[in-house]
Coordinates of C-alpha atoms in Angstrom, one line a residue:
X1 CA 38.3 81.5 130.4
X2 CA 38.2 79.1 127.8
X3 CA 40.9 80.6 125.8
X4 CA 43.3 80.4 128.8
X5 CA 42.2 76.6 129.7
X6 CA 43.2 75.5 126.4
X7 CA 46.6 77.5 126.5
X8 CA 47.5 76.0 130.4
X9 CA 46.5 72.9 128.4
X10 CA 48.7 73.1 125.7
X11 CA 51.7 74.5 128.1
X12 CA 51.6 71.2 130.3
X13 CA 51.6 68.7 127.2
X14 CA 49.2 66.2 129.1
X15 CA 46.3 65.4 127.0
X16 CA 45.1 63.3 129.1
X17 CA 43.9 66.0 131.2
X18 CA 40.1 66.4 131.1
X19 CA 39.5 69.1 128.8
X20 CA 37.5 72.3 129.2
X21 CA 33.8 71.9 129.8
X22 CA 32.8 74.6 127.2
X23 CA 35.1 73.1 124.7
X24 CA 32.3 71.5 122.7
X25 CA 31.3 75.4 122.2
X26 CA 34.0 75.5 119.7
X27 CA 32.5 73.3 117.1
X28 CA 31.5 74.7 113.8
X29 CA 27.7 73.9 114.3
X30 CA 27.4 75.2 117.1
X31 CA 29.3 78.8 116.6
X32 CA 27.0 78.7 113.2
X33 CA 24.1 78.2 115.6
X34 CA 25.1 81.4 118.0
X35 CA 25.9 83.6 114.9
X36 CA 23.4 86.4 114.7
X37 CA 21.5 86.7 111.6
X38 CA 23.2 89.6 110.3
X39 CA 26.6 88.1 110.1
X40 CA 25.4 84.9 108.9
X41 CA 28.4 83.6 106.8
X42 CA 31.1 85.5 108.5
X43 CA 31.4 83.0 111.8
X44 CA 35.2 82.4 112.7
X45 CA 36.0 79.3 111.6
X46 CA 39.5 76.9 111.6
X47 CA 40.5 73.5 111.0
X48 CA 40.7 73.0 114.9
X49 CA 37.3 73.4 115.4
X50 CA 36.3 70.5 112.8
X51 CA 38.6 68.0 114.9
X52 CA 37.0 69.0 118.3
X53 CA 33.9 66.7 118.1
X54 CA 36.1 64.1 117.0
X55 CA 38.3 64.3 120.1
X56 CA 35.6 64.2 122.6
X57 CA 34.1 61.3 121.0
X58 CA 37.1 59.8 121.6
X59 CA 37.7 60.7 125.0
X60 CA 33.9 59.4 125.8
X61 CA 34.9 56.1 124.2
X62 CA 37.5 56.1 126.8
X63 CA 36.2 56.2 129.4
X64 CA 33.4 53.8 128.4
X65 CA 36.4 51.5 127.4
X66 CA 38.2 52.6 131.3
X67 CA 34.8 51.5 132.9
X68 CA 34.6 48.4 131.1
X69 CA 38.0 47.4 132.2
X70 CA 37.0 48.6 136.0
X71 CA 34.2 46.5 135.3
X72 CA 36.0 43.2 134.2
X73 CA 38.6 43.5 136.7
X74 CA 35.8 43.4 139.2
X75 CA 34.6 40.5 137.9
X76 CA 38.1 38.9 137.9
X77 CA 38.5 39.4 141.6
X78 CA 34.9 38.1 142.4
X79 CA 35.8 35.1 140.6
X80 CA 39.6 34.6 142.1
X81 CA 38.0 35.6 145.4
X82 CA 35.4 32.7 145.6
X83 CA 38.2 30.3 144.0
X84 CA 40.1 30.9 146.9
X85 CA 37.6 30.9 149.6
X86 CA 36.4 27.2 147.7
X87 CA 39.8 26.2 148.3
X88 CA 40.2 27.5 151.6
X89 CA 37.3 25.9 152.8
X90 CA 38.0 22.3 151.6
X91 CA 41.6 23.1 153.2
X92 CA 40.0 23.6 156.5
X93 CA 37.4 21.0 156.0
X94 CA 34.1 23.3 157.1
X95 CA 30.8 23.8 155.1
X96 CA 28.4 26.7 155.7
X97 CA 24.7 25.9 155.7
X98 CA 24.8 27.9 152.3
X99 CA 27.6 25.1 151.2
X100 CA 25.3 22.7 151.8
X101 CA 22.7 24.2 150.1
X102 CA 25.0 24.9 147.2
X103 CA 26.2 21.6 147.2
X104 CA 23.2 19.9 146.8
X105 CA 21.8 22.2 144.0
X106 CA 24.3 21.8 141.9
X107 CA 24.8 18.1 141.9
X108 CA 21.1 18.0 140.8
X109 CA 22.5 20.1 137.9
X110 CA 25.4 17.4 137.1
X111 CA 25.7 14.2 135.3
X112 CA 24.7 12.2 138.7
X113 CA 21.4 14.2 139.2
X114 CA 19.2 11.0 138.4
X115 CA 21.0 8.5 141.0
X116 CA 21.2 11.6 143.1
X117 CA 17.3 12.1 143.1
X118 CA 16.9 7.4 143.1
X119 CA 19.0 7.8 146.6
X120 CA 16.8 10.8 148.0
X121 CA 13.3 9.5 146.9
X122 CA 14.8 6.1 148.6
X123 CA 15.2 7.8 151.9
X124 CA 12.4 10.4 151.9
X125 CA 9.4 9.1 150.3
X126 CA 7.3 12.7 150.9
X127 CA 8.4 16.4 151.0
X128 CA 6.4 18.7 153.5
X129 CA 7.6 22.3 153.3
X130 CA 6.6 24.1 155.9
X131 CA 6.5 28.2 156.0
X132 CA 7.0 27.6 152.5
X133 CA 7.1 31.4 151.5
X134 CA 10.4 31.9 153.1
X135 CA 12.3 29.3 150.7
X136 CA 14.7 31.1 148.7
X137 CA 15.0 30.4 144.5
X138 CA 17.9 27.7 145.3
X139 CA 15.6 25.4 147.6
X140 CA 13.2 25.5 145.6
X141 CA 14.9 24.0 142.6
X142 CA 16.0 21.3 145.3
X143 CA 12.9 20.2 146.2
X144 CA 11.0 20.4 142.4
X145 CA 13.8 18.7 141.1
X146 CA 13.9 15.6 143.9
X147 CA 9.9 15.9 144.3
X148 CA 7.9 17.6 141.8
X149 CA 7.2 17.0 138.6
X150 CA 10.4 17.3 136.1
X151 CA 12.9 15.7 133.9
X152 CA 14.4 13.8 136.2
X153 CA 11.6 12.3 138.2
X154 CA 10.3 11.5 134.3
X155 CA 13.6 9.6 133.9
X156 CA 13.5 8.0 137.4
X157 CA 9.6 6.7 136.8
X158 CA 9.0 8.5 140.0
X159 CA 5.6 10.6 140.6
X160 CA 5.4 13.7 142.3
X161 CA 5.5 13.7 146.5
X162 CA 5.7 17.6 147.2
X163 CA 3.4 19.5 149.5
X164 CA 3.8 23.4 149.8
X165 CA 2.2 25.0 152.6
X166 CA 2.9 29.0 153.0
X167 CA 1.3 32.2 153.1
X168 CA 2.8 35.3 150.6
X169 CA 1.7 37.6 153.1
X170 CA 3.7 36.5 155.9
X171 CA 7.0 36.4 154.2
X172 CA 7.9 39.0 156.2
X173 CA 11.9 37.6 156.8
X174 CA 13.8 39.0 154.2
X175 CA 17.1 39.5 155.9
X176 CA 16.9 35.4 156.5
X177 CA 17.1 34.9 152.4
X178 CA 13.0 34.5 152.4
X179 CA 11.6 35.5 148.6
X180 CA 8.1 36.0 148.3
X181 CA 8.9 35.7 144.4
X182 CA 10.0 32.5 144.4
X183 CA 6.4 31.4 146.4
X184 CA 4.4 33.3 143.2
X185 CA 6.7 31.5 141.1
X186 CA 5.7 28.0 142.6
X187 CA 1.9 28.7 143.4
X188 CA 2.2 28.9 139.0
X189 CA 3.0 25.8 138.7
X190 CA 1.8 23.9 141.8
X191 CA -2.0 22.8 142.5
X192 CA -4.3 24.1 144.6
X193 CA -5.1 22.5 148.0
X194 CA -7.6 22.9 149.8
X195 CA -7.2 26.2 152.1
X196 CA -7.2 26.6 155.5
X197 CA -10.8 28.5 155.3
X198 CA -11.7 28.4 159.1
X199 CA -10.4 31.1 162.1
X200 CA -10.6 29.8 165.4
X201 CA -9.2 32.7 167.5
X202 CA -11.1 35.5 166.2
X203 CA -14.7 37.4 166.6
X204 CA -16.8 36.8 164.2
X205 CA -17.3 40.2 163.7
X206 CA -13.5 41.1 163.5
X207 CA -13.5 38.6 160.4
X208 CA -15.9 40.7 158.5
X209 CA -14.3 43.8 159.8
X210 CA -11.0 43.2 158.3
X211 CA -12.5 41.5 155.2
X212 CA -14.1 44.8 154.4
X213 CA -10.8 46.4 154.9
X214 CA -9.0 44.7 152.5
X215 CA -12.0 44.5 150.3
X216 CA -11.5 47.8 149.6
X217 CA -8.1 48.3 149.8
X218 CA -8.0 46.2 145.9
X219 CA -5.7 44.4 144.5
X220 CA -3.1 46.4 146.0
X221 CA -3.3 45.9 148.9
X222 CA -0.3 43.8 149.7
X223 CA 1.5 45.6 147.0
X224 CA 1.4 42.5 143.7
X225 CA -2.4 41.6 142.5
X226 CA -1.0 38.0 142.8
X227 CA -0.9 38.2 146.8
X228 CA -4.6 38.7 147.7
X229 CA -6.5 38.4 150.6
X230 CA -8.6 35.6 151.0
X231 CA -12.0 35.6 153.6
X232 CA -12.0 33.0 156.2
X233 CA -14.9 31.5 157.9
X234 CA -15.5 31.9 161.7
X235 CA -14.5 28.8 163.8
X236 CA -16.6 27.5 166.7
X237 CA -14.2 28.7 169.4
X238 CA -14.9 32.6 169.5
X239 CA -18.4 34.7 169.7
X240 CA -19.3 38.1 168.9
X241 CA -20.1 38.6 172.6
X242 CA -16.9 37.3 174.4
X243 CA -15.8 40.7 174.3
X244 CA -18.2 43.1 175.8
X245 CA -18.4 47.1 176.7
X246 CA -21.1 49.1 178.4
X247 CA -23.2 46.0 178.3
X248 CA -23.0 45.3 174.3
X249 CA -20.7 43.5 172.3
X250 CA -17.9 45.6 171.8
X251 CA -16.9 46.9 168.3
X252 CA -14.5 44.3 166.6
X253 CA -12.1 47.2 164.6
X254 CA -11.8 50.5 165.7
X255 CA -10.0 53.2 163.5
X256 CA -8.6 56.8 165.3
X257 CA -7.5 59.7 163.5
X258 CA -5.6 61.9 164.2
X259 CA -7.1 65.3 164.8
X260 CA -6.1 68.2 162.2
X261 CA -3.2 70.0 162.6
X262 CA -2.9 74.0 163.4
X263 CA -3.5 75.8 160.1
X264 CA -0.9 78.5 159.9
X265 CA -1.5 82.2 158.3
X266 CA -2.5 81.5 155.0
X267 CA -5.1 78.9 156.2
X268 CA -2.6 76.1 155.1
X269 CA -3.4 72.7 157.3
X270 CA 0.4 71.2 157.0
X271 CA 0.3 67.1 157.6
X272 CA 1.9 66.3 161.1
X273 CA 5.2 65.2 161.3
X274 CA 6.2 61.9 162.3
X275 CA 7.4 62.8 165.8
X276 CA 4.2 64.4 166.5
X277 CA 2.4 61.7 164.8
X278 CA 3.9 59.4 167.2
X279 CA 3.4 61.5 170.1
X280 CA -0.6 62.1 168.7
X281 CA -0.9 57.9 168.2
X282 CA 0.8 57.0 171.9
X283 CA -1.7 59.6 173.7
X284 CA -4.2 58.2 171.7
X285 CA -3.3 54.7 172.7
X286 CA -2.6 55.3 176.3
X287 CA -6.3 56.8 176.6
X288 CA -7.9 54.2 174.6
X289 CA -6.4 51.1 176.9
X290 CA -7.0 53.4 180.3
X291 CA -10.5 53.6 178.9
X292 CA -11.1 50.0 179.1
X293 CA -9.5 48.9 182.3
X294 CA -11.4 51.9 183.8
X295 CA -14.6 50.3 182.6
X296 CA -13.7 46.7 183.8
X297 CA -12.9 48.3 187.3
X298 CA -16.5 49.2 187.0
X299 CA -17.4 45.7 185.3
X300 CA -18.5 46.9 182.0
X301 CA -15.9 45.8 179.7
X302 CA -15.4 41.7 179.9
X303 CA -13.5 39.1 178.3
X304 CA -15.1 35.8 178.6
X305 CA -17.6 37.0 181.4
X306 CA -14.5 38.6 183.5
X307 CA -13.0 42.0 183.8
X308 CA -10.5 42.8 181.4
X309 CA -6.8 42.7 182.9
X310 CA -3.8 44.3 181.6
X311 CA -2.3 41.1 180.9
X312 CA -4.9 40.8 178.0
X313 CA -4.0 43.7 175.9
X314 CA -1.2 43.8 173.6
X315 CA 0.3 47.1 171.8
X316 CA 2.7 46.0 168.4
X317 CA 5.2 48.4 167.3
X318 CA 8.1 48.2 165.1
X319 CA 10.8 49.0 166.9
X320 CA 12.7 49.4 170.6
X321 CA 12.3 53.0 170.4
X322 CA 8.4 53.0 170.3
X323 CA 7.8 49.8 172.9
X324 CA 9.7 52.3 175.3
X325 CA 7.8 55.7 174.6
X326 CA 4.4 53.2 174.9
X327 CA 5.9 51.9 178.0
X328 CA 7.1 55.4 179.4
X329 CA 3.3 56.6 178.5
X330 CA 1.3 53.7 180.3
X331 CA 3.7 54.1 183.5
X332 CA 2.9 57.6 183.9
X333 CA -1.0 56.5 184.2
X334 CA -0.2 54.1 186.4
X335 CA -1.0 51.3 184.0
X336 CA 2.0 48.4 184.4
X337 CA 3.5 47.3 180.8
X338 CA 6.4 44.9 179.9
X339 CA 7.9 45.3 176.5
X340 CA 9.6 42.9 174.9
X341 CA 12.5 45.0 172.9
X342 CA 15.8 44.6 172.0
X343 CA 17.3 46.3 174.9
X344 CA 21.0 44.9 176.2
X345 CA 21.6 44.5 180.2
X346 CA 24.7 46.6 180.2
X347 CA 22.9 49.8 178.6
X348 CA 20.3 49.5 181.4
X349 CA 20.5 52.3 184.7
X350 CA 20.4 49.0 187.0
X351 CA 24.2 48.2 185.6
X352 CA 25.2 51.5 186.4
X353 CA 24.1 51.3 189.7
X354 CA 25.8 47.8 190.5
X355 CA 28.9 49.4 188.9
X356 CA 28.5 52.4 191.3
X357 CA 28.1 49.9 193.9
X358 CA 31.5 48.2 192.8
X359 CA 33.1 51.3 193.4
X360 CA 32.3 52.2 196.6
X361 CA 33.0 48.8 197.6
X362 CA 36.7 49.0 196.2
X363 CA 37.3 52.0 198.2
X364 CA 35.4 51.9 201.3
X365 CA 37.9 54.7 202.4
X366 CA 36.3 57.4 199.6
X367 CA 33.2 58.8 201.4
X368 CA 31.7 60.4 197.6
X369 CA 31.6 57.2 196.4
X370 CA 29.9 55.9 199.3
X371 CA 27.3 58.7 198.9
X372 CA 26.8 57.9 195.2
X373 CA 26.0 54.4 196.0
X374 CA 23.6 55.3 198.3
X375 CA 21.7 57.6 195.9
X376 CA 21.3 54.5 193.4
X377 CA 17.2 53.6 193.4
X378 CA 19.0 49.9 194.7
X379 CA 19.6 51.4 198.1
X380 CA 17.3 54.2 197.5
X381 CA 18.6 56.8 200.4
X382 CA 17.0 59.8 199.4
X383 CA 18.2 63.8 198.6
X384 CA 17.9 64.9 202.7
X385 CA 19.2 61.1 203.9
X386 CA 22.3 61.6 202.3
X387 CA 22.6 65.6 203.6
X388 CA 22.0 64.6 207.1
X389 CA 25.1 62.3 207.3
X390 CA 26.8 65.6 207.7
X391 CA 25.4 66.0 210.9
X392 CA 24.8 62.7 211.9
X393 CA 27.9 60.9 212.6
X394 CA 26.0 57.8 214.2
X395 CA 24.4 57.2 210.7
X396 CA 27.5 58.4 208.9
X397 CA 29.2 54.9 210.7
X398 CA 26.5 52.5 210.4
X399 CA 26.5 53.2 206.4
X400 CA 29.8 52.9 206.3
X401 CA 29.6 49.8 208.9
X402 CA 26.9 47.5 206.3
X403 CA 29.7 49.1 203.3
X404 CA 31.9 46.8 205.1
X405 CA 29.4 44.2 205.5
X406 CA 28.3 44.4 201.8
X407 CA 32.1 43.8 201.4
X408 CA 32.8 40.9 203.5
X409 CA 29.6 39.2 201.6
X410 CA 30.9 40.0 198.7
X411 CA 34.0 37.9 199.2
X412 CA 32.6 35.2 201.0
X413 CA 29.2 34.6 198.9
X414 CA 30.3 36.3 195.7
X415 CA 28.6 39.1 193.8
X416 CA 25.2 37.3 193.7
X417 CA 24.7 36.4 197.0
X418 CA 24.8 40.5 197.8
X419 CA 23.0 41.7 194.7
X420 CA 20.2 38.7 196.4
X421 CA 20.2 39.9 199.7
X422 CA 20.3 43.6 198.9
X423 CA 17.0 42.9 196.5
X424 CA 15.4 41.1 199.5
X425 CA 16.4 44.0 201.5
X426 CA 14.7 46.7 199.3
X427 CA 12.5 44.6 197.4
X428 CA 9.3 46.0 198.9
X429 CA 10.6 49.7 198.4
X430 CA 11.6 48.7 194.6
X431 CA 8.0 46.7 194.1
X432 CA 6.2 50.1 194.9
X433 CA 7.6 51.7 191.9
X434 CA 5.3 51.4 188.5
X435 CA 9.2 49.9 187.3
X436 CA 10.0 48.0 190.4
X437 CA 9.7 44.2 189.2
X438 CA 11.6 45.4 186.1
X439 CA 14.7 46.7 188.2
X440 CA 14.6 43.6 190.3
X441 CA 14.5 41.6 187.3
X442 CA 17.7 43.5 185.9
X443 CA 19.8 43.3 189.2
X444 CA 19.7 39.9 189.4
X445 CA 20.5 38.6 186.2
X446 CA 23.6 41.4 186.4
X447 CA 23.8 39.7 189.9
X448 CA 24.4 36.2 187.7
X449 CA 26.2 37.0 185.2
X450 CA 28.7 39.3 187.9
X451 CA 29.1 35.4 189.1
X452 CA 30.4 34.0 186.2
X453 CA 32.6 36.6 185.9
X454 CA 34.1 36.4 189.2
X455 CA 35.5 33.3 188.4
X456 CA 37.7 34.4 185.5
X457 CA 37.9 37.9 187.1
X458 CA 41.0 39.0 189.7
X459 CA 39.4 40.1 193.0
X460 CA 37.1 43.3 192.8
X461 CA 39.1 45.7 191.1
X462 CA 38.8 43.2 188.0
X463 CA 35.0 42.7 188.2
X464 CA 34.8 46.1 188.6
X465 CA 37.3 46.5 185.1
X466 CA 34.9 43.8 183.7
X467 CA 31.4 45.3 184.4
X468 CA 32.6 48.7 182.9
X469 CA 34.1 47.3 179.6
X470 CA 30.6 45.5 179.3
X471 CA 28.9 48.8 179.7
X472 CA 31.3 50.7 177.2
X473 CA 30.2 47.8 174.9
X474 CA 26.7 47.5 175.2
X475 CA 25.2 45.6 172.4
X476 CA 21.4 44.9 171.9
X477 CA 22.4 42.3 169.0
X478 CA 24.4 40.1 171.1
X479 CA 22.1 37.5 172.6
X480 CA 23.7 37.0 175.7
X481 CA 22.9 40.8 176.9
X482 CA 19.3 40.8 176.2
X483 CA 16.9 41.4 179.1
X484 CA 15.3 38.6 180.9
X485 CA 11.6 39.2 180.9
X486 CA 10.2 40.1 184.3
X487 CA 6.9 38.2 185.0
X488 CA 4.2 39.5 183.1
X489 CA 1.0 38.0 183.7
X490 CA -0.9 40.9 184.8
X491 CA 1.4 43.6 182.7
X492 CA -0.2 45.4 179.4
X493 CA 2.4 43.6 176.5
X494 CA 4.3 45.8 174.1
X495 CA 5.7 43.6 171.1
X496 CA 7.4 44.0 168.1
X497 CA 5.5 42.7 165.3
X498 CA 8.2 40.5 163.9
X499 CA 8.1 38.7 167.9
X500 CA 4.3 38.9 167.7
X501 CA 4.0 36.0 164.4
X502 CA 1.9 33.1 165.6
X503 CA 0.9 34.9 168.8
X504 CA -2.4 35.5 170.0
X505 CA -4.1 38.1 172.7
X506 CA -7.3 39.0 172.8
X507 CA -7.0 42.9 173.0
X508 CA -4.5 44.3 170.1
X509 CA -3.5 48.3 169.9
X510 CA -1.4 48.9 166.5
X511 CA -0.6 52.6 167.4
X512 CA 2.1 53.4 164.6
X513 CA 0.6 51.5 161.5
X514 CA -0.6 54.6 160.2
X515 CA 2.5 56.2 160.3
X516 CA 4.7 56.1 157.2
X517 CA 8.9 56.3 157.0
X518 CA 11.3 56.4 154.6
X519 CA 12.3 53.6 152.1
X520 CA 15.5 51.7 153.3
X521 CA 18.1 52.5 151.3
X522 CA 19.5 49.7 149.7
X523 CA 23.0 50.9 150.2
X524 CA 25.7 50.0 147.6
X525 CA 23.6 47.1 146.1
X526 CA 19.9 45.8 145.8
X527 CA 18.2 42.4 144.8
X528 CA 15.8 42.6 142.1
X529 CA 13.3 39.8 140.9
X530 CA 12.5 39.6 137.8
X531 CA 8.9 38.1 136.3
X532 CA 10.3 34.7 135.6
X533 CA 11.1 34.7 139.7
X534 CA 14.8 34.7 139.6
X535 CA 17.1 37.1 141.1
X536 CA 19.7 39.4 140.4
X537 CA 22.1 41.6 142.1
X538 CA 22.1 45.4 141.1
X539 CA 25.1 47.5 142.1
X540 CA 25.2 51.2 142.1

């Protein structure tokens, strides 16, 4: 095979043709090294083979040399392309906030970085950074080099007016530029003020409890020996026995695990999967927060000297996916939940049904369609209701008589004032579902936005073209589709646990924290921080 390679090689005259992947076979040293021992001295041997090691060198040296070039023209066009979006920019006259940023930091780098730091220090005679540990590495240089203690204050005769105040662990905010780093790099060189040693929201006993956690997680436990957890103090707010069960104070931290799973043939006990983890933790969950309402129907389980409410208890989760499985779980126990997800209007059932609505409304003449709006949980005619039109004709007309009616609001009022009244129609049918305040919530603010549209939209048949291009492009990033909460005073809360920072409840459920996932992959690039704090960008 290799003998043939090399000829086709030879025949097309294109040396730059990557060569035969055994070529490096041919070399003397290594045809001495396959020679058996009893014909040592008599391996086949030319002048060709001596220049094969050679060649391949210099085809590696190539391609080094090829990548180097790929590598510099990359560099060319990362340059030429912020030179022109510089230019463009000043062209247009706009400044991102990064600009700004920019702009600042490296005038503080310039000749003008002492009159630059007089003026500032003139007009700000303190800097308080709040939430400290999500400053990126270019603020900080900012604020040391106007406030703290460097060269150019030095030159300036100014002393230092900078106050940090920040947690490591709760620089949680990457995607926003946050960097952890550059807070380790500034706790080195800042001094210590007094901490903030005193909890007024928790149990006593829930202090020591997770103390004695992290106590014996180590050093480790937040991942860098220089992020450590630090014991608080209990406040005078909160006692041990504002939370009782069963007529004692109730346990502060409670751990479940997961029972073990099937063992198969062999005996071998394989680790549960992460769907049936899940589906272990909600069950879990569910039965731990029925549990306690149960026993404050019964008035054994009190917050404050009253019966714990649903409204009380909280359940964190990561994502949209898990608040709805949690909230799908509680419903079907009859315990009411509100989750506060990322979950756009137009992706909801309720704006299918208003669309199905729509439709039947633009052709009152198409009796399916009719029938199709009426099975929608809006007007909530059920399975034998909507048979029985066959034989009734009397009810047959009167539907098709309020179609007409709906209609006539329609134009009159405008797509609110129907999606209102129907609501007020069926609003105590829709309340008696465990979902019920939900849906209503959901009609009407389609109901409001359907208004706005009908003033840019032509008649029905465009609000009708509108509502279904909204649907088509459902997007739960885009602000302006997010649900409305419905009220949810009395409604168990499922957060995510970047919405839940700074909140407070007094009942918490963390029912996936246990469960691991994959690493995010980083993609085409990653951000790596060096020890001195700074920052660099690795490509693949």
């Amino acid at each position: 095979d290799l003998w043939r390679a090399l000829a086709q090689w030879c025949a097309a005259g294109d040396w730059s043709t990557p060569a035969h992947d055994k070529l490096a076979m041919l070399h003397p040293e290594t045809l001495a090294a396959k020679t058996n021992k009893a014909h040592a001295g008599r391996t086949p041997d030319s002048p060709l083979c001596a220049l094969i090691a050679p060649y391949l060198d210099a085809v590696s040296a190539l391609e080094t040399t090829r990548e180097q070039a790929r590598l510099h023209l990359l560099h060319r066009l990362r340059n030429a392309a912020r030179e022109r979006l510089r230019l463009r920019k000043r062209q247009l006259r706009v400044q991102t906030y990064d600009d700004l940023i920019d702009g600042v930091a490296d005038a503080l780098d310039g000749p003008y970085a002492e009159a630059l730091v007089r003026r500032l220090r003139a007009q700000y005679a303190v800097a308080l950074v709040d939430e400290f540990q999500d400053t990126d590495a270019r603020q900080w240089h900012i604020f040391r080099t106007v406030f703290g203690e460097t060269e150019a204050t030095h030159v300036a005769g100014l002393k230092p007016a900078l106050f940090l105040i920040g947690d490591p662990k709760q620089a949680i905010y990457g995607f926003r530029g946050g960097d952890v780093q550059t807070y380790l790099v500034a706790a080195q060189v800042a001094a210590r003020a007094p901490a903030l040693d005193r909890n007024f929201r928790s149990r006593p006993s829930l202090l020591s409890a997770i103390e004695a956690l992290y106590t014996q997680a180590g050093e480790q436990a937040f991942g860098d020996s220089r992020i450590r957890f630090h014991p608080v103090a209990p406040g005078t707010q909160r006692h041990d026995g504002d939370y009782r069960r069963g007529g004692h104070d109730a346990p502060a931290l409670t751990l479940w695990q997961a029972p073990a799973p099937p063992a198969d043939r062999a005996g071998r006990r394989k680790p549960w999967d992460a769907t049936a983890s899940r589906t272990q933790a909600t069950e879990a969950c569910v039965a731990a927060i029925h549990a306690v309402l149960s026993e404050a129907r019964a008035g054994s389980a009190t917050l404050d000297g009253a019966p714990v409410q649903p409204g009380d208890i909280a359940v964190l989760v990561r994502k949209h996916s898990e608040a709805t499985q949690i909230q799908q779980a509680l419903a079907a126990v009859g315990i009411p939940a509100v989750a506060a997800g990322r979950q756009s209007l137009f992706a909801t059932p309720e704006a299918h049904e208003l669309l199905t609505l729509l439709l039947a409304l633009l052709h009152t003449a198409d009796d399916s369609r009719l029938r199709a709006a009426l099975a929608t949980v809006l007007l909530g005619v059920d399975a034998a209701g909507i048979a029985a039109l066959d034989d009734d004709a009397d009810a047959h007309r009167g539907w098709q008589l309020h179609a007409l009616a709906w209609r006539e609001r329609w134009q009159r009022g405008g797509p609110l004032a129907l999606v209102a009244d129907l609501c007020a129609d069926n609003g105590p049918r829709l309340l008696g579902l465990l979902d019920g305040e939900r849906r209503l919530t959901n009609y009407l603010q389609l109901g409001e936005l359907l208004q706005q549209a009908d003033a840019r939209a032509l008649g029905l048949q465009g609000l009708v073209d509108w509502l279904g291009q909204q649907i088509a492009r459902a997007d739960a990033d885009d602000e302006t589709q997010l649900l409305r909460l419905e009220s949810d005073a009395r409604r168990v809360q499922i957060v995510t646990l970047h919405k839940s920072k700074g909140l407070e409840y007094p009942l918490v459920f963390l029912p996936f924290v246990g469960i691991g996932s994959r690493a995010p992959d980083p993609g085409r690039a990653c951000v790596v921080a060096d020890a001195t704090g700074g920052r660099a960008l690795h490509w693949k």
